Amino acid sequence: MNDTQPTAEAVAVKDGKILAVGTMDEVLETRGDATKLIDLGGKTMLPGFIDSHGHTYMVGIQASTANVLPPPDGNGSDIPSIQTLLSDWAENNQEAVKKVGWIAGFGYDDSQLAEKRHPAKEDLDKVSTELPVLIIHQSGHLGVANSKALELAGIDASTENPNGGVFRRKEGTNEPNGVCEEYAFFMLVGKLVGTFDNNINDALVVEGAKLQASYGYTTAQEGRAIGSGLAAMERVADSGELPIDLVSYPDVLEVENPKPTMEYKNHYRVGGVKLTIDGSPQGKTAWLTKPYFVPPDGQDKDYVGYSAIDQETTLAAVEKAYANGWQILCHCNGDAASDRYIAAIGKAKEKHPDVDNRPVLIHGQVLREEQVESLHKLDIFPSLFPMHTYYWGDFHRDSVLGPERATNISPTGWVLERGMMFGSHHDAPVALPDSMRILSATVTRKTRTGKVLGPEHRVPVATALKALTIWAAWQHFEEKTKGSIEVGKLADFAVLSDNPLEIDEDKLADIKVLETIKEGKSVYKRPVGNASLSNPAVFGITLDHSGDRHCEGSQIPGFKPVCGDGCFNHGLSVMLRAIESAAVAK
């Protein structure tokens, strides 16, 4: 990723930093008596990947609940399969369920379910009527609760919608149907997370970071830190358990004094603050200027989604960030949300012309071309989400936005025409933090059905790699220490099974991360027996099974699990591990 030296034969590392880069002969001149030589055997090594936007703490929750993701990342293809996955998970994790008192699943996607609808509370009642059951949408912006969960949360026909959220109702009544959007959903998640003790919260952070390391990330991001999650990240950093760097962005509306710093302490720092203006397009809660192509149930043809916060709050939050010199990241999926953020940045820059805090617009799914020009003029860094073209491209075209607007989701072509940098992110746990899936989608823009969505926004492989490395490093003010293999930078590397610059573009998603190296130390190695299989995160999630003696089998048909590679075995759940630790401590 160094334009002046795009390739090299060898790299020398000393004390966690890059000592030399070049030909084999040049680098071997630095060799000493204690030098350890490592031969990659023809594999490809890149700079470690940098998370342009994700949620490490929530990735830990993804890693600790039933996997109800749709194929290819899971088996949640219809409502009966989700019911089975939840029931099986509860049966295999009885101690976790007993301790926490909930059954939870992550990753269902109504657009990919055979029924083409959200499950209802009655569907989840078939899993349990005695325990609360909660499933989290793949977007992370809504979810479904069973009758018991609604009861415990005190939600019934008399409950009004909270600001910035909606309890969906049964047709013709005020009775909640179980689907909860945005802040209504966050109320339910709060009930779940409120049962976690410190051991569980800490384990979520560690396992989230491990999961990202398995995909070659050496710098992760918690893109909206609050409450228990923020405290857990601080504790984990103090304990020295973080395997990779983690940058957190506390919610500017929730955390009064986030104390950002450029200095890492035990691989952790607060990078700035986060603001959220709207929801998700696939959940049809993003705030648009023109109506949804097919409105969600209960909405008319003029429905455009809604903002999570008002204009006054937006202006005050951005002003606060500029007044304090904090970097601000803002979640804007819909173009109406982007309009509001762009206007707020413009006003803040007029008042604070000397503040250089590299403001970031997160997602930008429905950016219009004139908005991209505004980002360029205002020096707002776009962290885009082209991976949506694969996961939800068909749904955006046929239901969310219609053919014209869907063509331009995450418009990387317009960004590059203006000579701008951008980040390409996973937003995990919205999807798995799969670096090669991001690369593939950014380059090919192919949907699940193989159709190209917006060919003018396709990006060359080398450029897409910059969005995962050096440009993402710039976003975090870390371009001088990370993002490329150059002398003096940190020895952060990802070793891949194939060279993305040489492999067929349609096979980019099949590349496997074989090893992740953080400051010269290996923090993840893919077991040799599974080098050709999908990444370990798909199969159940926790990466440390060193204490396990046997495997009970996998929920993935035809897959023979190998202990230590995230299989579904008797000790799979990090939640269970954390609960066991808590029980011992008590």
Coordinates of C-alpha atoms in Angstrom, one line a residue, residues 47-559:
P47 CA -0.7 -4.5 5.9
G48 CA -3.1 -5.5 8.7
F49 CA -6.6 -4.4 7.9
I50 CA -8.1 -1.4 9.7
D51 CA -11.7 -1.3 10.6
S52 CA -13.3 1.8 9.1
H53 CA -16.5 1.2 11.0
G54 CA -17.7 -1.7 13.2
H55 CA -18.8 -2.6 16.7
T56 CA -16.4 -4.8 18.5
Y57 CA -18.5 -5.0 21.7
M58 CA -21.6 -6.0 19.6
V59 CA -19.5 -8.4 17.6
G60 CA -19.0 -10.1 21.0
I61 CA -22.7 -10.4 21.4
Q62 CA -22.9 -11.8 17.9
A63 CA -20.3 -14.3 18.9
S64 CA -22.3 -15.2 22.0
T65 CA -25.8 -15.8 20.8
A66 CA -27.6 -18.2 18.4
N67 CA -26.4 -17.6 14.8
V68 CA -29.6 -16.9 12.8
L69 CA -27.8 -15.2 9.9
P70 CA -29.0 -16.2 6.4
P71 CA -26.8 -18.2 4.1
P72 CA -23.9 -18.0 3.4
D73 CA -23.0 -17.0 6.9
G74 CA -25.6 -19.1 8.7
N75 CA -28.8 -21.2 8.3
G76 CA -31.5 -18.7 9.0
S77 CA -33.3 -19.2 5.7
D78 CA -36.9 -19.2 7.0
I79 CA -38.9 -18.8 10.2
P80 CA -38.9 -22.5 11.1
S81 CA -35.1 -22.7 10.8
I82 CA -34.8 -19.7 13.1
Q83 CA -37.0 -21.4 15.6
T84 CA -34.9 -24.5 15.4
L85 CA -31.6 -22.6 15.7
L86 CA -32.8 -20.8 18.8
S87 CA -34.1 -24.0 20.4
D88 CA -30.9 -25.9 19.7
W89 CA -28.8 -23.1 21.0
A90 CA -30.8 -22.9 24.2
E91 CA -30.6 -26.7 24.6
N92 CA -26.8 -26.6 24.1
N93 CA -26.3 -23.6 26.4
Q94 CA -28.6 -24.3 29.3
E95 CA -26.3 -22.8 31.9
A96 CA -26.0 -19.6 30.0
V97 CA -29.8 -19.4 29.5
K98 CA -30.3 -20.1 33.2
K99 CA -27.8 -17.4 34.3
V100 CA -28.9 -14.7 31.9
G101 CA -32.6 -15.6 31.8
W102 CA -33.0 -14.9 28.0
I103 CA -32.8 -16.8 24.7
A104 CA -31.2 -14.6 22.1
G105 CA -30.3 -14.8 18.5
F106 CA -28.4 -12.5 16.2
G107 CA -28.6 -11.8 12.4
Y108 CA -32.1 -12.7 11.1
D109 CA -32.9 -10.8 7.8
D110 CA -36.5 -10.6 6.7
S111 CA -35.4 -9.8 3.2
Q112 CA -33.7 -13.2 2.9
L113 CA -36.4 -15.3 4.7
A114 CA -38.6 -17.5 2.6
E115 CA -41.7 -15.8 4.1
K116 CA -40.4 -12.3 3.2
R117 CA -41.5 -10.9 6.5
H118 CA -40.3 -10.4 10.0
P119 CA -41.1 -13.1 12.5
A120 CA -43.8 -12.1 14.9
K121 CA -44.0 -12.6 18.7
E122 CA -46.1 -15.7 18.2
D123 CA -43.4 -17.3 16.1
L124 CA -40.9 -16.8 18.9
D125 CA -43.5 -18.0 21.5
K126 CA -43.0 -21.4 19.8
V127 CA -39.4 -21.3 21.1
S128 CA -40.5 -20.5 24.7
T129 CA -43.4 -19.0 26.5
E130 CA -41.7 -19.1 29.9
L131 CA -38.4 -17.3 28.9
P132 CA -38.1 -14.0 27.0
V133 CA -36.8 -14.6 23.5
L134 CA -35.2 -11.8 21.5
I135 CA -33.8 -12.0 18.0
I136 CA -31.7 -9.1 16.6
H137 CA -32.0 -8.0 13.0
Q138 CA -28.8 -8.2 10.9
S139 CA -28.9 -4.5 10.6
G140 CA -28.7 -4.1 14.4
H141 CA -31.4 -1.5 14.2
L142 CA -34.5 -3.6 15.0
G143 CA -35.5 -6.9 16.5
V144 CA -38.3 -9.1 17.5
A145 CA -39.4 -10.1 21.0
N146 CA -41.7 -12.9 22.1
S147 CA -44.7 -12.3 24.3
K148 CA -42.7 -12.9 27.5
A149 CA -40.0 -10.4 26.6
L150 CA -42.6 -7.7 25.9
E151 CA -44.4 -8.5 29.1
L152 CA -41.1 -8.2 31.2
A153 CA -40.3 -4.9 29.4
G154 CA -43.8 -3.6 30.2
I155 CA -44.7 -3.2 26.6
D156 CA -48.4 -3.6 25.7
A157 CA -51.2 -1.9 23.6
S158 CA -51.1 1.2 25.8
T159 CA -47.3 1.7 25.3
E160 CA -46.6 4.7 23.2
N161 CA -43.7 4.7 20.6
P162 CA -40.6 6.3 22.0
N163 CA -38.9 9.2 20.2
G164 CA -37.0 7.8 17.3
G165 CA -38.5 4.3 17.6
V166 CA -41.6 2.3 16.7
F167 CA -43.4 -0.7 18.2
R168 CA -45.0 -2.3 15.2
R169 CA -48.6 -3.3 15.8
K170 CA -51.0 -6.0 14.7
E171 CA -53.1 -4.7 11.8
G172 CA -56.1 -2.8 13.0
T173 CA -55.1 -2.8 16.6
N174 CA -52.6 -1.2 19.0
E175 CA -51.3 -4.6 20.2
P176 CA -47.5 -4.9 19.6
N177 CA -46.7 -7.7 17.1
G178 CA -43.2 -8.1 18.5
V179 CA -41.2 -6.1 15.9
C180 CA -39.4 -3.2 17.5
E181 CA -37.6 -0.5 15.6
E182 CA -34.6 1.7 16.6
Y183 CA -35.1 3.2 20.1
A184 CA -38.0 0.9 20.8
F185 CA -35.7 -2.0 20.1
F186 CA -32.9 -0.5 22.1
M187 CA -35.2 -0.6 25.2
L188 CA -35.4 -4.4 24.8
V189 CA -31.6 -4.8 24.2
G190 CA -31.1 -2.8 27.3
K191 CA -33.1 -5.3 29.2
L192 CA -30.9 -8.1 27.9
V193 CA -27.6 -6.4 28.4
G194 CA -28.7 -5.2 31.8
T195 CA -28.4 -8.9 33.0
F196 CA -24.7 -9.1 32.0
D197 CA -22.1 -8.9 34.7
N198 CA -18.6 -7.5 34.3
N199 CA -17.2 -10.9 33.4
I200 CA -19.6 -11.3 30.5
N201 CA -19.1 -7.8 29.2
D202 CA -15.4 -8.1 29.3
A203 CA -15.5 -11.4 27.5
L204 CA -17.7 -9.8 24.8
V205 CA -14.9 -7.3 24.1
V206 CA -12.2 -9.9 24.0
E207 CA -14.1 -12.3 21.8
G208 CA -15.2 -9.5 19.4
A209 CA -11.6 -8.5 19.0
K210 CA -10.5 -12.1 18.4
L211 CA -13.2 -12.6 15.8
Q212 CA -12.0 -9.5 13.9
A213 CA -8.4 -10.7 14.2
S214 CA -9.4 -13.9 12.5
Y215 CA -10.2 -11.8 9.4
G216 CA -6.9 -10.0 9.3
Y217 CA -7.8 -6.9 11.3
T218 CA -5.1 -5.4 13.4
T219 CA -7.1 -2.3 14.3
A220 CA -10.8 -2.7 15.3
Q221 CA -13.4 -0.1 16.0
E222 CA -16.2 0.2 18.5
G223 CA -18.3 2.7 16.5
R224 CA -20.8 3.6 19.3
A225 CA -19.7 3.0 22.8
I226 CA -22.0 3.5 25.8
G227 CA -22.4 2.4 29.4
S228 CA -21.4 -1.1 30.2
G229 CA -19.6 -1.7 26.9
L230 CA -17.4 1.4 27.3
A231 CA -16.5 0.4 30.8
A232 CA -15.7 -3.1 29.7
M233 CA -13.3 -1.9 27.0
E234 CA -11.5 0.1 29.6
R235 CA -11.2 -2.8 31.9
V236 CA -10.1 -5.2 29.2
A237 CA -7.4 -2.7 28.1
D238 CA -6.2 -2.4 31.7
S239 CA -6.0 -6.2 31.9
G240 CA -3.8 -6.4 28.8
E241 CA -6.1 -8.9 27.1
L242 CA -6.7 -7.1 23.8
P243 CA -5.0 -8.9 21.0
I244 CA -5.2 -6.0 18.5
D245 CA -5.7 -2.2 18.7
L246 CA -9.2 -1.0 19.4
V247 CA -10.5 2.5 18.9
S248 CA -13.8 3.4 20.5
Y249 CA -16.2 6.3 19.7
P250 CA -18.5 7.0 22.7
D251 CA -22.0 8.2 21.8
V252 CA -21.9 12.0 22.0
L253 CA -25.4 12.1 23.3
E254 CA -24.8 9.5 26.0
V255 CA -21.2 10.2 27.3
E256 CA -20.6 13.6 28.7
N257 CA -16.8 13.6 28.6
P258 CA -15.3 10.9 26.4
K259 CA -11.7 12.0 26.8
P260 CA -10.3 11.2 23.3
T261 CA -6.6 10.6 22.9
M262 CA -4.1 9.7 20.2
E263 CA -2.2 7.5 22.5
Y264 CA -3.0 3.8 22.9
K265 CA -2.8 2.2 26.3
N266 CA -2.6 -1.6 26.1
H267 CA -4.0 -1.5 22.5
Y268 CA -7.0 0.8 23.4
R269 CA -7.9 4.4 23.0
V270 CA -10.9 6.7 22.6
G271 CA -10.8 8.2 19.1
G272 CA -13.6 10.7 19.3
V273 CA -17.4 10.6 19.4
K274 CA -20.3 9.1 17.5
L275 CA -23.7 10.5 16.5
T276 CA -26.6 8.6 14.9
I277 CA -29.2 10.4 12.8
D278 CA -31.2 7.6 11.3
G279 CA -31.7 3.9 10.9
S280 CA -31.1 1.2 8.3
P281 CA -32.3 1.0 4.7
Q282 CA -32.9 -2.8 4.8
G283 CA -34.9 -2.3 8.0
K284 CA -36.7 0.6 6.2
T285 CA -35.9 3.0 9.1
A286 CA -33.3 5.1 7.2
W287 CA -34.4 8.7 6.6
L288 CA -34.9 9.4 2.9
T289 CA -35.9 12.5 0.9
K290 CA -38.0 10.4 -1.4
P291 CA -40.4 7.6 -0.4
Y292 CA -39.4 3.9 -0.1
F293 CA -40.0 1.9 -3.3
V294 CA -42.2 -0.5 -1.3
P295 CA -43.3 0.9 2.1
P296 CA -43.1 -1.3 5.1
D297 CA -46.2 -2.8 6.6
G298 CA -48.5 -0.2 8.1
Q299 CA -47.0 2.7 6.2
D300 CA -48.4 4.6 3.2
K301 CA -46.8 5.3 -0.2
D302 CA -45.3 8.6 1.1
Y303 CA -43.3 6.9 3.9
V304 CA -39.7 8.1 3.9
G305 CA -38.4 6.7 7.2
Y306 CA -37.6 9.1 10.0
S307 CA -34.8 10.7 11.9
A308 CA -33.7 9.4 15.3
I309 CA -32.8 12.9 16.6
D310 CA -34.0 16.4 15.7
Q311 CA -32.1 19.1 13.9
E312 CA -31.4 21.1 17.1
T313 CA -29.8 18.0 18.7
T314 CA -27.7 17.3 15.6
L315 CA -26.4 20.9 15.5
A316 CA -25.6 20.9 19.2
A317 CA -23.7 17.6 19.0
V318 CA -21.6 18.6 16.0
E319 CA -20.9 22.0 17.6
K320 CA -19.8 20.3 20.8
A321 CA -17.4 18.0 19.0
Y322 CA -15.8 21.0 17.1
A323 CA -15.7 23.1 20.2
N324 CA -13.7 20.4 22.0
G325 CA -11.6 19.4 19.0
W326 CA -13.1 15.9 19.0
Q327 CA -13.3 13.8 15.8
I328 CA -17.0 13.0 15.1
L329 CA -18.4 10.0 13.2
C330 CA -22.0 10.2 12.2
H331 CA -24.3 7.4 11.1
C332 CA -26.2 8.6 8.0
N333 CA -27.8 5.9 5.8
G334 CA -30.5 8.0 4.2
D335 CA -29.9 11.1 2.1
A336 CA -32.1 13.2 4.4
A337 CA -29.9 12.2 7.3
S338 CA -26.8 13.1 5.2
D339 CA -28.3 16.5 4.4
R340 CA -28.7 17.3 8.0
Y341 CA -25.1 16.2 8.9
I342 CA -23.5 18.0 6.0
A343 CA -25.3 21.2 7.0
A344 CA -24.2 20.8 10.7
I345 CA -20.6 20.3 9.6
G346 CA -20.8 23.4 7.4
K347 CA -22.0 25.5 10.3
A348 CA -19.4 24.1 12.7
K349 CA -16.6 24.8 10.3
E350 CA -17.7 28.4 9.9
K351 CA -17.5 28.8 13.6
H352 CA -14.3 26.8 14.1
P353 CA -12.3 27.3 10.9
D354 CA -9.0 26.2 12.4
V355 CA -10.3 22.8 13.8
D356 CA -9.0 19.8 11.8
N357 CA -10.8 16.9 13.2
R358 CA -11.4 14.8 10.0
P359 CA -15.2 14.4 10.4
V360 CA -16.6 11.1 9.1
L361 CA -19.9 10.2 7.4
I362 CA -20.7 6.6 8.2
H363 CA -22.5 4.4 5.6
G364 CA -23.8 7.0 3.1
Q365 CA -25.9 4.4 1.4
V366 CA -28.2 6.8 -0.4
L367 CA -25.8 9.7 -1.0
R368 CA -26.8 11.8 -4.0
E369 CA -23.9 13.0 -6.3
E370 CA -24.2 16.7 -5.1
Q371 CA -23.9 15.4 -1.6
V372 CA -20.6 13.7 -2.5
E373 CA -19.4 17.0 -3.8
S374 CA -20.4 18.6 -0.5
L375 CA -18.3 16.0 1.3
H376 CA -15.4 16.8 -0.9
K377 CA -15.7 20.6 -0.3
L378 CA -16.1 20.2 3.5
D379 CA -13.4 17.5 3.8
I380 CA -15.8 15.0 5.3
F381 CA -14.3 11.5 5.0
P382 CA -16.9 8.9 3.7
S383 CA -16.8 5.5 5.3
L384 CA -18.9 3.6 2.9
F385 CA -20.7 0.3 2.9
P386 CA -20.4 -1.4 -0.5
M387 CA -20.7 -4.8 1.1
H388 CA -24.5 -4.0 1.0
T389 CA -24.4 -4.6 -2.7
Y390 CA -23.9 -8.3 -2.0
Y391 CA -26.0 -8.8 1.1
W392 CA -29.0 -6.6 0.3
G393 CA -28.4 -5.3 -3.3
D394 CA -31.3 -7.3 -4.7
F395 CA -33.6 -6.2 -1.9
H396 CA -32.6 -2.5 -2.2
R397 CA -33.4 -2.6 -6.0
D398 CA -36.7 -4.5 -5.7
S399 CA -38.1 -3.2 -2.4
V400 CA -36.1 -0.5 -0.6
L401 CA -35.0 2.1 -3.1
G402 CA -36.0 0.9 -6.6
P403 CA -33.7 0.4 -9.6
E404 CA -32.4 4.0 -10.0
R405 CA -31.4 4.8 -6.4
A406 CA -30.2 1.3 -5.6
T407 CA -27.7 1.5 -8.5
N408 CA -25.9 4.3 -6.6
I409 CA -25.8 2.9 -3.0
S410 CA -22.4 3.6 -1.5
P411 CA -21.3 5.5 -4.6
T412 CA -17.6 4.9 -4.6
G413 CA -17.3 5.9 -8.3
W414 CA -18.5 9.5 -7.5
V415 CA -16.0 9.6 -4.6
L416 CA -13.0 8.5 -6.8
E417 CA -14.0 10.9 -9.6
R418 CA -13.2 13.7 -7.1
G419 CA -9.9 12.2 -6.0
M420 CA -11.2 11.5 -2.5
M421 CA -10.2 8.7 -0.1
F422 CA -12.9 6.5 1.4
G423 CA -13.2 3.6 3.9
S424 CA -15.0 0.4 3.1
H425 CA -16.4 -1.3 6.2
H426 CA -18.3 -4.3 7.5
D427 CA -20.3 -2.7 10.3
A428 CA -20.2 -6.0 12.2
P429 CA -22.2 -7.4 13.7
V430 CA -24.5 -6.3 10.8
A431 CA -22.5 -8.9 8.9
L432 CA -19.5 -10.9 9.8
P433 CA -16.3 -8.8 9.8
D434 CA -15.2 -10.6 6.7
S435 CA -12.4 -8.5 5.1
M436 CA -12.4 -10.5 1.9
R437 CA -16.2 -10.2 1.5
I438 CA -15.7 -6.4 1.8
L439 CA -13.0 -6.5 -0.8
S440 CA -15.1 -8.6 -3.2
A441 CA -18.2 -6.4 -2.9
T442 CA -16.2 -3.1 -3.3
V443 CA -14.6 -4.5 -6.5
T444 CA -17.4 -6.4 -8.1
R445 CA -20.6 -4.9 -6.7
K446 CA -22.3 -8.2 -7.4
T447 CA -25.6 -9.1 -5.6
R448 CA -26.5 -12.5 -4.1
T449 CA -28.1 -13.3 -7.5
G450 CA -25.0 -12.3 -9.4
K451 CA -26.2 -9.0 -10.8
V452 CA -23.9 -6.0 -10.9
L453 CA -25.4 -3.1 -9.0
G454 CA -23.9 0.2 -10.3
P455 CA -21.1 -0.9 -12.6
E456 CA -19.8 2.7 -12.6
H457 CA -19.0 2.4 -8.9
R458 CA -16.8 -0.7 -9.3
V459 CA -13.4 -0.2 -7.8
P460 CA -10.0 -1.6 -8.9
V461 CA -8.6 -4.2 -6.4
A462 CA -5.6 -2.1 -5.5
T463 CA -7.9 0.8 -4.7
A464 CA -10.3 -1.3 -2.7
L465 CA -7.3 -2.6 -0.6
K466 CA -6.4 1.0 0.2
A467 CA -9.9 1.5 1.6
L468 CA -9.1 -1.4 4.0
T469 CA -5.6 -0.2 5.0
I470 CA -3.9 3.1 4.4
W471 CA -7.1 5.2 3.8
A472 CA -8.7 3.7 6.9
A473 CA -5.5 4.6 8.8
W474 CA -5.8 8.2 7.6
Q475 CA -9.4 8.2 8.9
H476 CA -8.1 7.4 12.3
F477 CA -5.2 9.9 12.2
E478 CA -2.9 6.9 12.1
E479 CA -1.5 7.0 8.6
K480 CA 2.1 7.7 9.9
T481 CA 2.1 4.4 11.9
K482 CA -0.2 2.0 10.1
G483 CA -1.8 1.1 6.8
S484 CA 1.2 0.3 4.7
I485 CA 4.4 -1.8 4.9
E486 CA 7.0 1.0 5.3
V487 CA 10.1 1.4 7.5
G488 CA 9.2 2.8 10.9
K489 CA 5.5 1.7 10.9
L490 CA 4.0 -0.9 13.1
A491 CA 4.6 -4.5 12.0
D492 CA 0.9 -5.2 11.5
F493 CA 0.3 -7.8 8.8
A494 CA -2.3 -10.1 7.3
V495 CA -1.2 -13.3 5.5
L496 CA -3.6 -14.4 2.8
S497 CA -4.0 -17.7 0.9
D498 CA -3.9 -15.9 -2.4
N499 CA -2.8 -12.6 -4.0
P500 CA -5.9 -10.5 -4.5
L501 CA -4.1 -8.6 -7.2
E502 CA -3.7 -11.7 -9.3
I503 CA -6.7 -13.9 -8.5
D504 CA -9.9 -13.8 -10.6
E505 CA -12.1 -11.0 -9.2
D506 CA -15.1 -13.4 -8.8
K507 CA -12.9 -15.4 -6.3
L508 CA -11.9 -12.6 -4.1
A509 CA -14.4 -13.6 -1.4
D510 CA -12.9 -17.1 -1.3
I511 CA -9.5 -15.8 -0.1
K512 CA -8.7 -17.0 3.4
V513 CA -6.8 -15.1 6.1
L514 CA -4.2 -17.6 7.2
E515 CA -2.4 -15.5 9.9
T516 CA -2.8 -12.1 11.6
I517 CA 0.3 -10.4 13.0
K518 CA 0.2 -7.5 15.4
E519 CA 3.4 -5.6 16.0
G520 CA 5.4 -8.6 15.0
K521 CA 3.5 -11.1 17.1
S522 CA 1.1 -13.7 15.7
V523 CA -2.3 -13.2 17.2
Y524 CA -4.3 -15.5 15.0
K525 CA -3.3 -18.6 12.9
R526 CA -5.8 -20.6 10.9
P527 CA -5.6 -24.3 11.6
V528 CA -4.0 -26.1 8.7
G529 CA -6.8 -28.6 8.4
N530 CA -9.3 -25.8 7.8
A531 CA -7.3 -23.6 5.5
S532 CA -9.7 -24.2 2.6
L533 CA -12.9 -23.8 4.6
S534 CA -14.8 -20.7 5.4
N535 CA -13.6 -18.5 8.2
P536 CA -14.0 -19.8 11.7
A537 CA -16.4 -17.1 12.7
V538 CA -19.1 -18.7 10.6
F539 CA -19.0 -21.9 12.6
G540 CA -19.7 -20.7 16.0
I541 CA -17.7 -18.3 16.9
T542 CA -15.4 -18.3 19.8
L543 CA -11.8 -18.8 18.7
D544 CA -10.2 -20.2 21.8
H545 CA -11.1 -23.8 22.4
S546 CA -7.8 -24.9 23.9
G547 CA -9.5 -26.4 26.9
D548 CA -12.0 -28.5 24.9
R549 CA -11.4 -32.2 24.6
H550 CA -13.9 -33.2 21.9
C551 CA -16.4 -31.8 19.4
E552 CA -20.1 -32.6 19.4
G553 CA -20.8 -31.7 15.8
S554 CA -21.8 -28.7 13.7
Q555 CA -25.0 -27.0 12.8
I556 CA -23.6 -26.5 9.3
P557 CA -24.6 -29.5 7.1
G558 CA -21.7 -31.4 5.7
F559 CA -19.1 -29.6 7.8

